[in-house]
Amino acid sequence: MTESAATGGSSDPDRAVRLDELAHARSGDKGDRFNVGVVAWTDDGYRRLDEQLTAERVAAFFGDLVEGEVRRYPMPNVRAFNFVCERGLDGGGQTSLRYDTQGKTYGAALLTMTLPPLSTPDDGE
């Protein structure tokens, strides 16, 4: 855990932030789909994730590893999101030749994503 994460992360809108500064995650599988639960450390972190951690951004992050749809399910009562990634395990545990056939490492991988600043500096226009 980073020092920033240990203190609740950073929700400074003026800087890029790694996802692990705002949240922790857990992932797993069901057949040829995996899910990643992302739980924010703080209310401010949850608000930033709500705005920036979209299904489209998660799909782009995983790229060709996910061949199907990525759906996001918000769970505001626990400051969390669940992402379900269809056709993301190359057939699943019994048929896949991938190293992680059960999606256990996808949560840790997603935590390395960097979210851009929420605001952009005034460029004088």
mmCIF file of C-alpha atoms in Angstrom:
data_model
loop_
_atom_site.group_PDB
_atom_site.id
_atom_site.type_symbol
_atom_site.label_atom_id
_atom_site.label_comp_id
_atom_site.label_asym_id
_atom_site.label_seq_id
_atom_site.Cartn_x
_atom_site.Cartn_y
_atom_site.Cartn_z
ATOM 1 C CA MET A 1 0.000 0.000 0.000
ATOM 2 C CA THR A 2 1.340 3.425 -0.878
ATOM 3 C CA GLU A 3 1.709 6.104 1.780
ATOM 4 C CA SER A 4 -1.008 8.104 0.031
ATOM 5 C CA ALA A 5 -3.355 5.124 0.082
ATOM 6 C CA ALA A 6 -2.653 4.518 3.760
ATOM 7 C CA THR A 7 -3.837 8.043 4.502
ATOM 8 C CA GLY A 8 -6.948 7.799 2.367
ATOM 9 C CA GLY A 9 -5.562 8.659 -1.069
ATOM 10 C CA SER A 10 -5.469 11.922 -2.912
ATOM 11 C CA SER A 11 -8.473 13.548 -4.482
ATOM 12 C CA ASP A 12 -6.495 16.641 -5.597
ATOM 13 C CA PRO A 13 -8.295 17.438 -8.854
ATOM 14 C CA ASP A 14 -5.248 19.220 -10.283
ATOM 15 C CA ARG A 15 -2.994 16.178 -10.528
ATOM 16 C CA ALA A 16 -3.005 12.794 -12.150
ATOM 17 C CA VAL A 17 -3.424 9.989 -9.653
ATOM 18 C CA ARG A 18 -2.855 6.260 -9.689
ATOM 19 C CA LEU A 19 -5.964 4.273 -8.892
ATOM 20 C CA ASP A 20 -4.282 2.569 -5.921
ATOM 21 C CA GLU A 21 -4.044 5.975 -4.228
ATOM 22 C CA LEU A 22 -7.839 6.202 -4.235
ATOM 23 C CA ALA A 23 -8.983 2.603 -3.810
ATOM 24 C CA HIS A 24 -8.275 -1.064 -3.302
ATOM 25 C CA ALA A 25 -9.572 -3.872 -5.524
ATOM 26 C CA ARG A 26 -10.397 -7.561 -5.703
ATOM 27 C CA SER A 27 -11.124 -9.672 -8.742
ATOM 28 C CA GLY A 28 -12.292 -13.127 -9.735
ATOM 29 C CA ASP A 29 -14.005 -15.192 -12.416
ATOM 30 C CA LYS A 30 -17.171 -16.904 -13.553
ATOM 31 C CA GLY A 31 -16.592 -18.916 -16.700
ATOM 32 C CA ASP A 32 -15.232 -16.639 -19.427
ATOM 33 C CA ARG A 33 -15.928 -13.397 -17.557
ATOM 34 C CA PHE A 34 -14.143 -11.703 -14.721
ATOM 35 C CA ASN A 35 -15.148 -8.969 -12.386
ATOM 36 C CA VAL A 36 -13.137 -6.330 -10.564
ATOM 37 C CA GLY A 37 -14.508 -4.701 -7.435
ATOM 38 C CA VAL A 38 -12.959 -1.288 -6.763
ATOM 39 C CA VAL A 39 -13.547 0.190 -3.296
ATOM 40 C CA ALA A 40 -12.620 3.824 -2.609
ATOM 41 C CA TRP A 41 -10.717 4.699 0.545
ATOM 42 C CA THR A 42 -12.651 7.967 1.069
ATOM 43 C CA ASP A 43 -15.821 9.774 0.003
ATOM 44 C CA ASP A 44 -13.736 12.234 -2.060
ATOM 45 C CA GLY A 45 -12.005 9.326 -3.752
ATOM 46 C CA TYR A 46 -15.353 7.717 -4.549
ATOM 47 C CA ARG A 47 -16.598 10.933 -6.161
ATOM 48 C CA ARG A 48 -13.508 11.082 -8.365
ATOM 49 C CA LEU A 49 -13.885 7.429 -9.343
ATOM 50 C CA ASP A 50 -17.561 8.017 -10.100
ATOM 51 C CA GLU A 51 -16.571 10.716 -12.564
ATOM 52 C CA GLN A 52 -13.482 9.148 -14.088
ATOM 53 C CA LEU A 53 -13.469 5.367 -13.670
ATOM 54 C CA THR A 54 -15.893 4.548 -16.470
ATOM 55 C CA ALA A 55 -16.595 1.221 -18.145
ATOM 56 C CA GLU A 56 -15.055 2.661 -21.311
ATOM 57 C CA ARG A 57 -11.831 3.595 -19.520
ATOM 58 C CA VAL A 58 -11.594 0.135 -17.919
ATOM 59 C CA ALA A 59 -12.215 -1.531 -21.288
ATOM 60 C CA ALA A 60 -9.476 0.591 -22.879
ATOM 61 C CA PHE A 61 -7.096 -0.275 -20.028
ATOM 62 C CA PHE A 62 -7.548 -4.026 -20.507
ATOM 63 C CA GLY A 63 -7.510 -3.672 -24.297
ATOM 64 C CA ASP A 64 -7.458 -6.947 -26.240
ATOM 65 C CA LEU A 65 -7.642 -9.033 -23.058
ATOM 66 C CA VAL A 66 -11.391 -8.339 -22.942
ATOM 67 C CA GLU A 67 -13.226 -9.272 -26.126
ATOM 68 C CA GLY A 68 -16.727 -8.477 -24.856
ATOM 69 C CA GLU A 69 -18.585 -5.726 -23.077
ATOM 70 C CA VAL A 70 -17.427 -4.090 -19.835
ATOM 71 C CA ARG A 71 -20.268 -3.050 -17.513
ATOM 72 C CA ARG A 72 -19.976 -0.850 -14.425
ATOM 73 C CA TYR A 73 -22.214 -1.275 -11.396
ATOM 74 C CA PRO A 74 -21.980 1.515 -8.805
ATOM 75 C CA MET A 75 -22.439 0.649 -5.136
ATOM 76 C CA PRO A 76 -22.400 4.071 -3.428
ATOM 77 C CA ASN A 77 -23.420 2.703 -0.022
ATOM 78 C CA VAL A 78 -19.994 1.025 0.233
ATOM 79 C CA ARG A 79 -18.076 3.530 -1.979
ATOM 80 C CA ALA A 80 -17.463 0.864 -4.602
ATOM 81 C CA PHE A 81 -17.874 -0.112 -8.240
ATOM 82 C CA ASN A 82 -18.063 -3.581 -9.720
ATOM 83 C CA PHE A 83 -16.837 -4.003 -13.289
ATOM 84 C CA VAL A 84 -17.969 -7.119 -15.142
ATOM 85 C CA CYS A 85 -15.827 -7.927 -18.172
ATOM 86 C CA GLU A 86 -17.388 -10.349 -20.663
ATOM 87 C CA ARG A 87 -15.235 -12.772 -22.665
ATOM 88 C CA GLY A 88 -12.162 -11.719 -20.744
ATOM 89 C CA LEU A 89 -10.563 -15.031 -19.828
ATOM 90 C CA ASP A 90 -9.960 -16.655 -23.215
ATOM 91 C CA GLY A 91 -12.624 -19.276 -22.571
ATOM 92 C CA GLY A 92 -12.173 -19.608 -18.828
ATOM 93 C CA GLY A 93 -10.266 -21.764 -16.384
ATOM 94 C CA GLN A 94 -10.589 -25.128 -18.098
ATOM 95 C CA THR A 95 -9.774 -24.021 -21.656
ATOM 96 C CA SER A 96 -7.571 -20.941 -21.473
ATOM 97 C CA LEU A 97 -3.817 -21.037 -21.932
ATOM 98 C CA ARG A 98 -3.392 -17.657 -20.249
ATOM 99 C CA TYR A 99 -1.280 -17.401 -17.125
ATOM 100 C CA ASP A 100 -4.223 -16.115 -15.043
ATOM 101 C CA THR A 101 -7.205 -18.211 -16.099
ATOM 102 C CA GLN A 102 -9.318 -17.136 -13.120
ATOM 103 C CA GLY A 103 -8.878 -13.359 -13.257
ATOM 104 C CA LYS A 104 -7.259 -13.118 -9.821
ATOM 105 C CA THR A 105 -4.606 -10.597 -10.936
ATOM 106 C CA TYR A 106 -6.870 -8.223 -12.855
ATOM 107 C CA GLY A 107 -7.744 -6.178 -9.766
ATOM 108 C CA ALA A 108 -4.075 -5.585 -8.969
ATOM 109 C CA ALA A 109 -3.427 -4.708 -12.599
ATOM 110 C CA LEU A 110 -6.276 -2.174 -12.686
ATOM 111 C CA LEU A 111 -4.864 -0.433 -9.607
ATOM 112 C CA THR A 112 -1.874 0.624 -11.736
ATOM 113 C CA MET A 113 -4.120 2.752 -13.973
ATOM 114 C CA THR A 114 -3.436 6.491 -13.832
ATOM 115 C CA LEU A 115 -6.420 8.821 -13.888
ATOM 116 C CA PRO A 116 -5.833 12.255 -15.448
ATOM 117 C CA PRO A 117 -6.331 15.528 -13.571
ATOM 118 C CA LEU A 118 -9.975 16.517 -13.277
ATOM 119 C CA SER A 119 -9.227 20.101 -14.175
ATOM 120 C CA THR A 120 -6.863 21.528 -16.729
ATOM 121 C CA PRO A 121 -4.663 24.554 -16.108
ATOM 122 C CA ASP A 122 -5.861 27.851 -17.486
ATOM 123 C CA ASP A 123 -3.954 28.328 -20.740
ATOM 124 C CA GLY A 124 -5.052 31.937 -21.196
ATOM 125 C CA GLU A 125 -7.822 31.317 -23.699
#
